[in-house]
Short mmCIF file of C-alpha atoms in Angstrom, two decimals:
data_model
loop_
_atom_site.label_atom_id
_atom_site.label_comp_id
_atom_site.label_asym_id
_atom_site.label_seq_id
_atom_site.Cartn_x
_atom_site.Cartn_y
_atom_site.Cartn_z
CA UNK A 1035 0.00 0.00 0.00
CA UNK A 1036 1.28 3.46 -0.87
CA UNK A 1037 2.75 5.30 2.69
CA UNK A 1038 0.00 8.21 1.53
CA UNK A 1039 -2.98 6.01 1.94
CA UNK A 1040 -2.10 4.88 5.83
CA UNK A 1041 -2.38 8.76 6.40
CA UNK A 1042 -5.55 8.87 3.94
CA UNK A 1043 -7.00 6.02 6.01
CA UNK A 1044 -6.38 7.09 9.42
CA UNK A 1045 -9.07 7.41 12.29
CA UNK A 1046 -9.22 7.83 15.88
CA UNK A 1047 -9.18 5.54 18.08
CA UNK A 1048 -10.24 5.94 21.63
CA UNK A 1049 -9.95 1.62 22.84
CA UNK A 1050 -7.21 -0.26 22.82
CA UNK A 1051 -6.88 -4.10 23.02
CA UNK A 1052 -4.75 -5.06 25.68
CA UNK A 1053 -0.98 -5.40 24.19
CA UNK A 1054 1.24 -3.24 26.10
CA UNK A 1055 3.52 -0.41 24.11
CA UNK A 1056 7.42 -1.61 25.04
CA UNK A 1057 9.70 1.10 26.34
CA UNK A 1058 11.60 0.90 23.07
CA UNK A 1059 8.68 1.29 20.90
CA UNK A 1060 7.51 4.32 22.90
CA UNK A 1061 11.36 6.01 22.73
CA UNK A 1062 11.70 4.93 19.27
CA UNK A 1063 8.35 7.02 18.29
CA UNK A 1064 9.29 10.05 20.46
CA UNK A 1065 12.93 10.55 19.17
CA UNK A 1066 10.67 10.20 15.02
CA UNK A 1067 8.34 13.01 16.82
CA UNK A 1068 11.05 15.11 18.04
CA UNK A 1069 12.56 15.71 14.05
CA UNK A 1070 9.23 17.24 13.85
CA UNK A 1071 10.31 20.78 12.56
CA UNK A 1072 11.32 23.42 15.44
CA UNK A 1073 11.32 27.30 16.10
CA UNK A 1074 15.27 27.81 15.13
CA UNK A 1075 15.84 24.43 16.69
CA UNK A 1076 14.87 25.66 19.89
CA UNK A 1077 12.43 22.75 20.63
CA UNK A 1078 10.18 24.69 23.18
CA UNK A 1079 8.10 21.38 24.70
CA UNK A 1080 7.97 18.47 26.33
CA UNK A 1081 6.23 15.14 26.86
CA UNK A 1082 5.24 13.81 30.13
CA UNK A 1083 4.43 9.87 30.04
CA UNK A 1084 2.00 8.50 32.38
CA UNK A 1085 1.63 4.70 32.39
CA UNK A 1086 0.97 4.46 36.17
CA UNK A 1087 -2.49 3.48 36.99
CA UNK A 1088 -2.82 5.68 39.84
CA UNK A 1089 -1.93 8.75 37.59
CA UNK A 1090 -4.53 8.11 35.31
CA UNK A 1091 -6.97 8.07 37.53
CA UNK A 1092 -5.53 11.42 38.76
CA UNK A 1093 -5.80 12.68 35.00
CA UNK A 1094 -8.85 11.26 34.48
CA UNK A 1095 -11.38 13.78 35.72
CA UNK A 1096 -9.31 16.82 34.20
CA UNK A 1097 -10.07 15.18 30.74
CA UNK A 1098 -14.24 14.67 32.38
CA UNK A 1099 -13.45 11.07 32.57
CA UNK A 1100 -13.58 9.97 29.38
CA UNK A 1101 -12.71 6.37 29.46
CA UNK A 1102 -9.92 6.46 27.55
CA UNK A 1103 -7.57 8.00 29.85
CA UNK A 1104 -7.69 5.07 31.82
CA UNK A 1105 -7.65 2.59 29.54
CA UNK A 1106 -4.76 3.78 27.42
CA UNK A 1107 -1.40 1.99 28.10
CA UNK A 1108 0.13 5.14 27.48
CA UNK A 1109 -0.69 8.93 27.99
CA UNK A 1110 1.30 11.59 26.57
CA UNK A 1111 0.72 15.26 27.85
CA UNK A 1112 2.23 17.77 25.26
CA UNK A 1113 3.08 20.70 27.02
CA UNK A 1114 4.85 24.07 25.46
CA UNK A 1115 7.84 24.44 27.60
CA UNK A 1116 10.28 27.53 27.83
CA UNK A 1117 11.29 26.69 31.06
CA UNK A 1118 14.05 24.34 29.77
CA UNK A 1119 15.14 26.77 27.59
CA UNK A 1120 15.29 29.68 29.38
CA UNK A 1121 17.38 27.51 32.28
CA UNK A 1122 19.64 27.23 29.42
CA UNK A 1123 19.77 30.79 28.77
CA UNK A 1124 20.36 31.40 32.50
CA UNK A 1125 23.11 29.03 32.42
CA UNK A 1126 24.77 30.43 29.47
CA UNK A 1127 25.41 34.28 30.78
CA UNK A 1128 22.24 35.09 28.35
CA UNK A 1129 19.25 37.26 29.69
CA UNK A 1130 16.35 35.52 28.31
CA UNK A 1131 13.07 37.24 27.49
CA UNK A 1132 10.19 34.72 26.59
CA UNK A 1133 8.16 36.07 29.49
CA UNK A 1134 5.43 36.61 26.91
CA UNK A 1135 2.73 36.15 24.80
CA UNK A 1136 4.50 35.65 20.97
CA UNK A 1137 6.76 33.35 23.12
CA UNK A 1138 4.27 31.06 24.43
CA UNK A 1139 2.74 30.99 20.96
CA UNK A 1140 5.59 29.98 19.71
CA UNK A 1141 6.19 27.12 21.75
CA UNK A 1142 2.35 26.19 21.05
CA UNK A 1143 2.98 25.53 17.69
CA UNK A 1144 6.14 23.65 18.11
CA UNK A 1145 4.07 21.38 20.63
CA UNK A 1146 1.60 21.02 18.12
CA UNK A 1147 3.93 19.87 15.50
CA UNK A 1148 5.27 17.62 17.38
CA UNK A 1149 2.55 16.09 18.89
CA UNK A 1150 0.84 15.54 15.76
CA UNK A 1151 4.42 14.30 14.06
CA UNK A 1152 4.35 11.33 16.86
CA UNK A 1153 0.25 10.59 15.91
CA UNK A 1154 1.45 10.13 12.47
CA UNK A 1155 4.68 8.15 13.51
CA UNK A 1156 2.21 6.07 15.78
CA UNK A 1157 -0.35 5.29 13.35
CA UNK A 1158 2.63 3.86 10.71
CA UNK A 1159 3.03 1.67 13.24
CA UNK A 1160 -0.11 0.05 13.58
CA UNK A 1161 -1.17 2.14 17.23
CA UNK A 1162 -3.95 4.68 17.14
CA UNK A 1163 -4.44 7.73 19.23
CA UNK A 1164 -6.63 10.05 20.39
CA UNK A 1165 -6.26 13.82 21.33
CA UNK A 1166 -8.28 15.48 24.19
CA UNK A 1167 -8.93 18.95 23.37
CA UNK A 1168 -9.93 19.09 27.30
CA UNK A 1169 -6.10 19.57 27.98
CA UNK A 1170 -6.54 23.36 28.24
CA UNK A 1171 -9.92 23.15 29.47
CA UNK A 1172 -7.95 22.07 33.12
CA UNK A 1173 -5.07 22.96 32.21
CA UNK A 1174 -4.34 24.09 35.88
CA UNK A 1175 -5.52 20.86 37.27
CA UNK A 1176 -3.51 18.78 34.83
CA UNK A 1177 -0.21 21.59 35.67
CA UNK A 1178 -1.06 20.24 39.43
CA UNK A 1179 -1.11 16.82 38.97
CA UNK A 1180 2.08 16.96 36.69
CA UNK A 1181 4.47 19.07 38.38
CA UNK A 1182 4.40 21.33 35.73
CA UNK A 1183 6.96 24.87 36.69
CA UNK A 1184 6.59 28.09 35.76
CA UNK A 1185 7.04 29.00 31.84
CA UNK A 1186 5.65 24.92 31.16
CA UNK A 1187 1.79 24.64 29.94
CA UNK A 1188 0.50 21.61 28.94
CA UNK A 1189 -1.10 22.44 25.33
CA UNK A 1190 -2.59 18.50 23.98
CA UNK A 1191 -3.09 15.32 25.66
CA UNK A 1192 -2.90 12.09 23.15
CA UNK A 1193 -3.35 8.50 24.39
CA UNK A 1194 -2.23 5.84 22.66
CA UNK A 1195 -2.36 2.20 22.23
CA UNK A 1196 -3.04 -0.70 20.30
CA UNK A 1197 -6.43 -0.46 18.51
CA UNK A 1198 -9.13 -2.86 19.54
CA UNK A 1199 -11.80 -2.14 17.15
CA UNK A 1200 -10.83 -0.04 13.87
CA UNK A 1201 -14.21 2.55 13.73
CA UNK A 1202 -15.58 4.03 10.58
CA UNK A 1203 -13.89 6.63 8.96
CA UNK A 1204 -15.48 9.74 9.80
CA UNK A 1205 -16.45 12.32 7.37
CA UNK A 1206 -14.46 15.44 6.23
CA UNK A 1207 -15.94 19.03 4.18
CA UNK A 1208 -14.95 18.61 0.85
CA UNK A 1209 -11.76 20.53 -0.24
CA UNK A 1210 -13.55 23.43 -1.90
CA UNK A 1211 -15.16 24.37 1.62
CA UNK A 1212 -11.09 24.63 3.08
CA UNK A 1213 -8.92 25.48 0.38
CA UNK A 1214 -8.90 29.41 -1.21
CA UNK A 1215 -6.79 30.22 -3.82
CA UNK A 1216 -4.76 33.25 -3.84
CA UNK A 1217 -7.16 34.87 -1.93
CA UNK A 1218 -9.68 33.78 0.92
CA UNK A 1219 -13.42 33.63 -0.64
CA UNK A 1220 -15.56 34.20 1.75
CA UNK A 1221 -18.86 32.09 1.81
CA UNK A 1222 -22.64 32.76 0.67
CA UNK A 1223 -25.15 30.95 2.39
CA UNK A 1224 -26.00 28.97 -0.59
CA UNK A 1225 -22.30 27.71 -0.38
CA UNK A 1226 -22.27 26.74 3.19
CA UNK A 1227 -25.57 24.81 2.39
CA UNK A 1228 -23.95 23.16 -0.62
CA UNK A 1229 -20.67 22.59 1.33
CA UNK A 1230 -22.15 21.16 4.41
CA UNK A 1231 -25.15 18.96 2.37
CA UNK A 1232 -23.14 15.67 2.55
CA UNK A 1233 -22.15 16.07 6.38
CA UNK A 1234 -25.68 16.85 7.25
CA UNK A 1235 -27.06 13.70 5.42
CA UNK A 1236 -25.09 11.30 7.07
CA UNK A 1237 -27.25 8.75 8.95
CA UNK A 1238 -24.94 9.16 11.76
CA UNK A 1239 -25.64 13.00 12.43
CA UNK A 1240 -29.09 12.40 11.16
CA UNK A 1241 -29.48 10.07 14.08
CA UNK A 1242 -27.11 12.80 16.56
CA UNK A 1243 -29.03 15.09 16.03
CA UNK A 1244 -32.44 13.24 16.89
CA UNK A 1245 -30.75 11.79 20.30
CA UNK A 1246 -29.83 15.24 21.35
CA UNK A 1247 -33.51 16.68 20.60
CA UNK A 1248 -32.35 19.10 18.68
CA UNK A 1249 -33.44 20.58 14.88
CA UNK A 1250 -30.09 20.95 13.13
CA UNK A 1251 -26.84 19.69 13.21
CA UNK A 1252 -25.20 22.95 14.27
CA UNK A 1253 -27.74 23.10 17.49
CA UNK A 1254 -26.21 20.02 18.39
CA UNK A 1255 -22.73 21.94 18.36
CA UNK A 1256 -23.76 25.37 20.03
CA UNK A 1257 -26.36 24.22 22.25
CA UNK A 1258 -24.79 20.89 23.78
CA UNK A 1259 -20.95 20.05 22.82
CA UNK A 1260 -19.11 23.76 22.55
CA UNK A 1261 -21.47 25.95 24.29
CA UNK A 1262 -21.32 29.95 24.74
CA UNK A 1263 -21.13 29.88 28.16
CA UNK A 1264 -18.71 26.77 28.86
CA UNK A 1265 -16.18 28.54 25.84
CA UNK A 1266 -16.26 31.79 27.75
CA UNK A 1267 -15.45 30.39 30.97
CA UNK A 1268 -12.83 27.75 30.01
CA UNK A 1269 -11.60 31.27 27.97
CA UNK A 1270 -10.91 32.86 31.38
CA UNK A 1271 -9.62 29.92 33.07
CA UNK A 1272 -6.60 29.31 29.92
CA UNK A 1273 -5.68 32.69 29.57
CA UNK A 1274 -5.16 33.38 33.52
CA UNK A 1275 -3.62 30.42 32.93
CA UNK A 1276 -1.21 31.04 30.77
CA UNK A 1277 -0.08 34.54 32.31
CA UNK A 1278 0.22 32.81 35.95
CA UNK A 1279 2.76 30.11 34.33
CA UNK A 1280 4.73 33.52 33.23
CA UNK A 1281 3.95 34.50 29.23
CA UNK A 1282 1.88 37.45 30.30
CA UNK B 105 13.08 1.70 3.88
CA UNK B 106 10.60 1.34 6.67
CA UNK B 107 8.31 4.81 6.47
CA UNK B 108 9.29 5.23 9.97
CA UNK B 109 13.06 6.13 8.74
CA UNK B 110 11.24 8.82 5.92
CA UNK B 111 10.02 11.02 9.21
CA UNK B 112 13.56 10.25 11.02
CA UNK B 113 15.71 11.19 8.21
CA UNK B 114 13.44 14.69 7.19
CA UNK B 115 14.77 17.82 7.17
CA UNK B 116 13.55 21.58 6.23
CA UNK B 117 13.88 22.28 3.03
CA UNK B 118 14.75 26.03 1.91
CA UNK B 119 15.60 25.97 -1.68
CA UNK B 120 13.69 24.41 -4.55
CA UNK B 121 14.31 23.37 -7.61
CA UNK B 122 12.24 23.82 -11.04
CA UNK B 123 9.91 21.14 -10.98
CA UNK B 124 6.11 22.19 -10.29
CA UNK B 125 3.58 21.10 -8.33
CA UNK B 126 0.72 19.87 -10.49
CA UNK B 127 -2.70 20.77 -9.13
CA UNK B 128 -3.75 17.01 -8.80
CA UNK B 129 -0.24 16.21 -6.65
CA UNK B 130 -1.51 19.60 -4.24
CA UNK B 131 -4.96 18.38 -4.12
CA UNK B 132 -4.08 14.97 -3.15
CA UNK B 133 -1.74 16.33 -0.14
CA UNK B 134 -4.33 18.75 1.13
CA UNK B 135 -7.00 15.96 1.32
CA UNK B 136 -4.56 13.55 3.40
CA UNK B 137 -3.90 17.07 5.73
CA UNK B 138 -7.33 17.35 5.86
CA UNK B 139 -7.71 13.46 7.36
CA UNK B 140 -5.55 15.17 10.35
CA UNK B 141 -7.51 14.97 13.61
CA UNK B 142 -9.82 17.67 14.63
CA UNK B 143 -11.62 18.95 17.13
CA UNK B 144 -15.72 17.39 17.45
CA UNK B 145 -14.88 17.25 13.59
CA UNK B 146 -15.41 20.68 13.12
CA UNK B 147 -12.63 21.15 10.74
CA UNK B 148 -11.65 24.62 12.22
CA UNK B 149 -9.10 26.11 9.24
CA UNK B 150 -8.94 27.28 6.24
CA UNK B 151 -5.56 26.76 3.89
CA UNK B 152 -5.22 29.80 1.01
CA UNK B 153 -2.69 28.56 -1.68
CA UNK B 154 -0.31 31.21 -2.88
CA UNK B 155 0.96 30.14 -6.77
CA UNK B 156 0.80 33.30 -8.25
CA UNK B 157 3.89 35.51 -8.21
CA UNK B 158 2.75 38.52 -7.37
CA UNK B 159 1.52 37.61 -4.45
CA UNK B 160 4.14 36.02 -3.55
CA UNK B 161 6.03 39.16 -3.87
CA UNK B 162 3.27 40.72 -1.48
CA UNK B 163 3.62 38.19 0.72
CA UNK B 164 7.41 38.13 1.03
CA UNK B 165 8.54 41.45 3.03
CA UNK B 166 5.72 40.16 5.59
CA UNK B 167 8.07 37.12 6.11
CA UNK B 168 11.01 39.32 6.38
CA UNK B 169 11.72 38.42 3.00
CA UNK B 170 13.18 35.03 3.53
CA UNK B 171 13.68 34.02 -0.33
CA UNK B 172 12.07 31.03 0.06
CA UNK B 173 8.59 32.57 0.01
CA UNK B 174 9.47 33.92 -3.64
CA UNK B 175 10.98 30.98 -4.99
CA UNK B 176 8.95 28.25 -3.84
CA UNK B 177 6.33 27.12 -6.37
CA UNK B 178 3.50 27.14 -3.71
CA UNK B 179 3.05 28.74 -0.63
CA UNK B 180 0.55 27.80 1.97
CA UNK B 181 -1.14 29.96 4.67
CA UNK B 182 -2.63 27.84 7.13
CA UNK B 183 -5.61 29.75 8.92
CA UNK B 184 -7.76 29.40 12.12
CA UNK B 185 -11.01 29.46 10.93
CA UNK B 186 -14.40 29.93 12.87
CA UNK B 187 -15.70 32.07 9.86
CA UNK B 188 -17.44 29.45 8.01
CA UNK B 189 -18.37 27.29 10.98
CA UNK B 190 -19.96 30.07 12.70
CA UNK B 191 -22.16 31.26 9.19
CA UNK B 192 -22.77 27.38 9.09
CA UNK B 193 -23.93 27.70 12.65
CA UNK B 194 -26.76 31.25 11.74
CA UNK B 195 -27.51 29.22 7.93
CA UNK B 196 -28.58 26.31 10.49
CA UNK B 197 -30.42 28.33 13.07
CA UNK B 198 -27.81 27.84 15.81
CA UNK B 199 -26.56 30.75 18.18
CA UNK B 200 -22.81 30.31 17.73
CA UNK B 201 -20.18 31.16 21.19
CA UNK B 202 -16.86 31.18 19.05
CA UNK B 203 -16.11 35.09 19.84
CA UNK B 204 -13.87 33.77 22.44
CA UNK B 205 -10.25 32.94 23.35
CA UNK B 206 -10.75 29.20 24.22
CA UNK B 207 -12.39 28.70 20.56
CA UNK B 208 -9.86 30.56 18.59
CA UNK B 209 -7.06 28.42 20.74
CA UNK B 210 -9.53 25.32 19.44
CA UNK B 211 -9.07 26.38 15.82
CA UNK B 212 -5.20 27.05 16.44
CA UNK B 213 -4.73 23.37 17.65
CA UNK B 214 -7.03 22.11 14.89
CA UNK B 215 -5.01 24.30 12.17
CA UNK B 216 -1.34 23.44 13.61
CA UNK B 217 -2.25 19.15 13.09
CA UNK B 218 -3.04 19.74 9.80
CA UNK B 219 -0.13 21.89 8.59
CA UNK B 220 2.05 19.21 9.61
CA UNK B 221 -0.09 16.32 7.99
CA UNK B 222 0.55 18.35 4.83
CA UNK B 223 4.27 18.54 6.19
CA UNK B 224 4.50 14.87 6.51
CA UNK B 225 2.19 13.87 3.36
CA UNK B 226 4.53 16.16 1.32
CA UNK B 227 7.52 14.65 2.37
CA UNK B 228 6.24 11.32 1.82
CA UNK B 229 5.82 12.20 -2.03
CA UNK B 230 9.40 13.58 -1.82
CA UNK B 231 8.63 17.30 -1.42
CA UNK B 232 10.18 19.50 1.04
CA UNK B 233 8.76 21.74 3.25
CA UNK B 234 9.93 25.04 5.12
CA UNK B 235 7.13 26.57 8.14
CA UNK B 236 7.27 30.50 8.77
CA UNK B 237 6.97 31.26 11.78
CA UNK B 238 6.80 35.13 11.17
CA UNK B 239 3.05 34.51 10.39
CA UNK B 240 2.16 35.61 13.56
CA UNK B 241 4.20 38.00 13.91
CA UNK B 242 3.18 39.53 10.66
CA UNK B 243 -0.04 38.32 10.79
CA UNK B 244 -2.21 41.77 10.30
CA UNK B 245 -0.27 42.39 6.87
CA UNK B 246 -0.93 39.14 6.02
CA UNK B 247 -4.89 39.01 6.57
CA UNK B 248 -5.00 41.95 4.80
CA UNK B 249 -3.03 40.14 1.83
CA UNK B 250 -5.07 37.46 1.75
CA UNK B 251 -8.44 39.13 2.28
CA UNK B 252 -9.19 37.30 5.75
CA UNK B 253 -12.17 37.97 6.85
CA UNK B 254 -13.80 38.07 11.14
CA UNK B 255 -12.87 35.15 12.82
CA UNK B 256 -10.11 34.03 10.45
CA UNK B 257 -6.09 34.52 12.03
CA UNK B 258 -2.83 33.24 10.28
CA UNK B 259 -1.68 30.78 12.49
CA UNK B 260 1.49 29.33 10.23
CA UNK B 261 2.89 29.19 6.81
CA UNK B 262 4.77 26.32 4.59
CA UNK B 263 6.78 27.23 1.47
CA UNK B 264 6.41 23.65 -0.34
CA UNK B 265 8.61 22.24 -3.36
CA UNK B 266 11.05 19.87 -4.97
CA UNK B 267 14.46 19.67 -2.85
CA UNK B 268 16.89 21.61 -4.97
CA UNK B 269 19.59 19.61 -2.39
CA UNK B 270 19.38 18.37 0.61
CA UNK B 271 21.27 19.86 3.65
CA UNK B 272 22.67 18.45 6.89
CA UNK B 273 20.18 17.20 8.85
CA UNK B 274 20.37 19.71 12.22
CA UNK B 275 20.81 18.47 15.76
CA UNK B 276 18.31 17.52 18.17
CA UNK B 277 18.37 17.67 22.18
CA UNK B 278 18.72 14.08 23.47
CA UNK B 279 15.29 12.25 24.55
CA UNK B 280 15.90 12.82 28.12
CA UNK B 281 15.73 16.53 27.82
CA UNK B 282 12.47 16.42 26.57
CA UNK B 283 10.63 13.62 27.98
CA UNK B 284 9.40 13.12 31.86
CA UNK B 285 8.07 10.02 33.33
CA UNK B 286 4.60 10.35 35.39
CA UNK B 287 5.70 13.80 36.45
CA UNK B 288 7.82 17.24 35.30
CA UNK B 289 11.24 16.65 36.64
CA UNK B 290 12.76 19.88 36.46
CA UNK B 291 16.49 20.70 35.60
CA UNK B 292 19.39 21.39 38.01
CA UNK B 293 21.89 23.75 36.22
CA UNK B 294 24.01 20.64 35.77
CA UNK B 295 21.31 18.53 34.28
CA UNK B 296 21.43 22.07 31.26
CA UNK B 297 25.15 21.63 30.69
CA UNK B 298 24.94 17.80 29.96
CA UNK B 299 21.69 18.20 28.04
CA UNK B 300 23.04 21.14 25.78
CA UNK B 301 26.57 19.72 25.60
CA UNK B 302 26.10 18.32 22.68
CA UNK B 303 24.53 21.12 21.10
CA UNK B 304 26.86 23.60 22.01
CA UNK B 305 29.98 21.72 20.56
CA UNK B 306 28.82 21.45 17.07
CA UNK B 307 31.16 22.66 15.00
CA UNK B 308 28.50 24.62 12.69
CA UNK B 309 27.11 26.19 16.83
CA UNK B 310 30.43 27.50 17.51
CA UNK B 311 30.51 29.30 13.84
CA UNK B 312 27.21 30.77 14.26
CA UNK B 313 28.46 32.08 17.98
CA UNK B 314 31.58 33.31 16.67
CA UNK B 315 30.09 35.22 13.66
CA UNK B 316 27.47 36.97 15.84
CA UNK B 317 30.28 37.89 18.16
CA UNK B 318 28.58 36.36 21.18
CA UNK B 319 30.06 34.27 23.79
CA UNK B 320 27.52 31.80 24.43
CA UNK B 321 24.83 29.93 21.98
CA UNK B 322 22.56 30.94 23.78
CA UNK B 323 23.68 34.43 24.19
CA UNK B 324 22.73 34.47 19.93
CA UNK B 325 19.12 33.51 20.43
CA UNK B 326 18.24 35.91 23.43
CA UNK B 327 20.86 39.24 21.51
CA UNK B 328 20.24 38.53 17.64
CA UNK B 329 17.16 36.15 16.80
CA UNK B 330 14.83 36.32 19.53
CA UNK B 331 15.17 39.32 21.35
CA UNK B 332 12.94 39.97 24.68
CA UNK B 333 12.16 43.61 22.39
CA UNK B 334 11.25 41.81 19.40
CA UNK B 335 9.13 39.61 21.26
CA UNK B 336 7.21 41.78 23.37
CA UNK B 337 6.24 44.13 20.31
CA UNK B 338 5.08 41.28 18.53
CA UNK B 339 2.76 40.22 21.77
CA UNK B 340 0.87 42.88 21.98
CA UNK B 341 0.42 42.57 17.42
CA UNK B 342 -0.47 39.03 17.62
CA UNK B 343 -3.09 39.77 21.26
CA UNK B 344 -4.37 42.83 19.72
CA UNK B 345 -4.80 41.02 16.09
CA UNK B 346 -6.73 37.96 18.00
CA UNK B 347 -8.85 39.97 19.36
CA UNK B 348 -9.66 42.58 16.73
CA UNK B 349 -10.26 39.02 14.47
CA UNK B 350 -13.24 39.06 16.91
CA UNK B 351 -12.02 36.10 19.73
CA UNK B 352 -12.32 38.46 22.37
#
């Protein structure tokens, strides 16, 4: 099979069969993560690996106990880290000034990268993952429970292990409703109906949308999964956040 | 070769040589980014494709002008997008809560995974890639560029294209630096000198010191590339861009 289509075929996958992921596996897919491309080879994150039982269940409820967490051999907290590298700075007669917000960015996106560079590494080896987007939801809980210092913020969670069902592929917008050439074109109505048509006939959502009582997909989005009120206070919570790890 | 070795062995690539990138060979790497996880599916980016050369010429003094914007044969801006989720959301009768600074971090994690899918799918098909990381700095000029509307931010930008060669691979930190088991262990100024030993005694380290007249590595990142200045002007450009975006 052509490399392209194992990254074409890829799903999440949130339970895992019961092999265990070796110590050598795990390194060996870290160090492929870690040539994931860097900020002027800076590499401003790091990975903390729980595979203790009793830390999971300490994780758990910061990611609202979603059963994966503790039934994942292996969870990886990506967190964006200048405190390593500002150490470094201190060590090196250098006066370091990532105290900020366009530093903490930064070090998002390198986290990001290289999170997403070990799901890929992962999946070519026959694992599957799953990210929880709760990370920075509790982000000061999860900080707690991992030690986390100053200048460290933990930015994506993924756990990983062994799949032990492969699900459907879930659907995607076709590439028209994504992609703008030369210039971003912004959308009529008629073109979000168009582009969403397919995702909104899926038996799947038909049936979501039915189970959560609700008359359109998108209700089923503002009014019950990503609400208003629960993005406005989980906004307050992550950006006191970040300015009391430092990157004010 | 094992795939594995493919994301081992990658590098950046800066220079390009004259082969183009056919439309179907673009299309087919967008729709393998586009498998890339995402938040509750949402799909929360936009990608505008930058062929022609004039705007790559706009484009360029935004990215300081690093040639490889002009001379690559595409240039992607990846975008956080709530625009077209949100009119989905009022097309569908649906009171969207995306104004905020949790979403728009939702759409930056969503956006970051699938610039490196296209990262990784590229270099599968034996492109190479180069990521900007002046998009958010610049990232005002550029919406303006690209015509991005409310609720749309720059988040990152890859110059794609045939290798025109293929330089050194660059040095990475050793997997201890980076990775903690069950919780943060944090680094005693002798744990920085081992874990930047390395590092620091590259021959092609001590050239860059030596040319910058600095007497540290470190000294080089903190005086010349990423100065506390530079990076508290661009703070308050990239907050103040967020928000006037509309995630408030």
């Amino acid at each position: 099979m052509d490399t392209l289509d194992l990254l074409r075929n890829r799903r999440t996958i949130r339970k895992y069969n019961d092999t265990p992921i070796g110590d050598e596996l795990l390194s060996e897919l870290l160090e492929v993560a870690f040539r994931a491309p860097t900020t002027g080879g800076m590499q401003l994150y790091s990975v903390v690996v729980t595979r203790d039982n009793e830390m999971k269940q300490k994780l758990a409820p910061t990611h609202f106990n979603q059963p994966t967490v503790t039934s994942a051999p292996v969870v990886l907290t990506f967190c964006a880290d200048y405190n390593r590298f500002v150490k470094w700075c201190e060590a090196s007669d250098a006066q370091p000034g990532y105290d900020n917000f366009a530093s903490f960015t930064t070090a998002m996106i390198d986290t990001l990268l290289v999170a997403q560079q070990f799901n890929t590494a992962a999946e070519l080896r026959g694992l599957g993952c799953c990210y929880l987007g709760t990370t920075t939801y509790n982000a000061p809980q999860i900080a707690e429970i991992l030690n986390l210092p100053r200048l460290v913020v933990p930015v994506t969670t993924l756990t990983v292990g062994f799949p032990a069902d492969v699900p459907q592929q879930v659907e995607r917008l076709p590439l028209e409703a994504i992609v703008h050439h030369e210039q971003y074109k912004d959308y009529t109505t008629d073109d979000i109906h168009r582009l969403y048509a397919e995702k909104e006939a899926l038996p799947a959502n038909k049936r979501f949308v039915e189970e959560n009582g609700k008359a359109t997909l998108a209700q089923v989005f503002t009014d019950v999964r990503y609400t208003k009120k629960d993005n406005e206070y989980f906004s307050r919570i992550w950006a006191d956040f970040i300015a009391s790890q430092g990157f004010k």
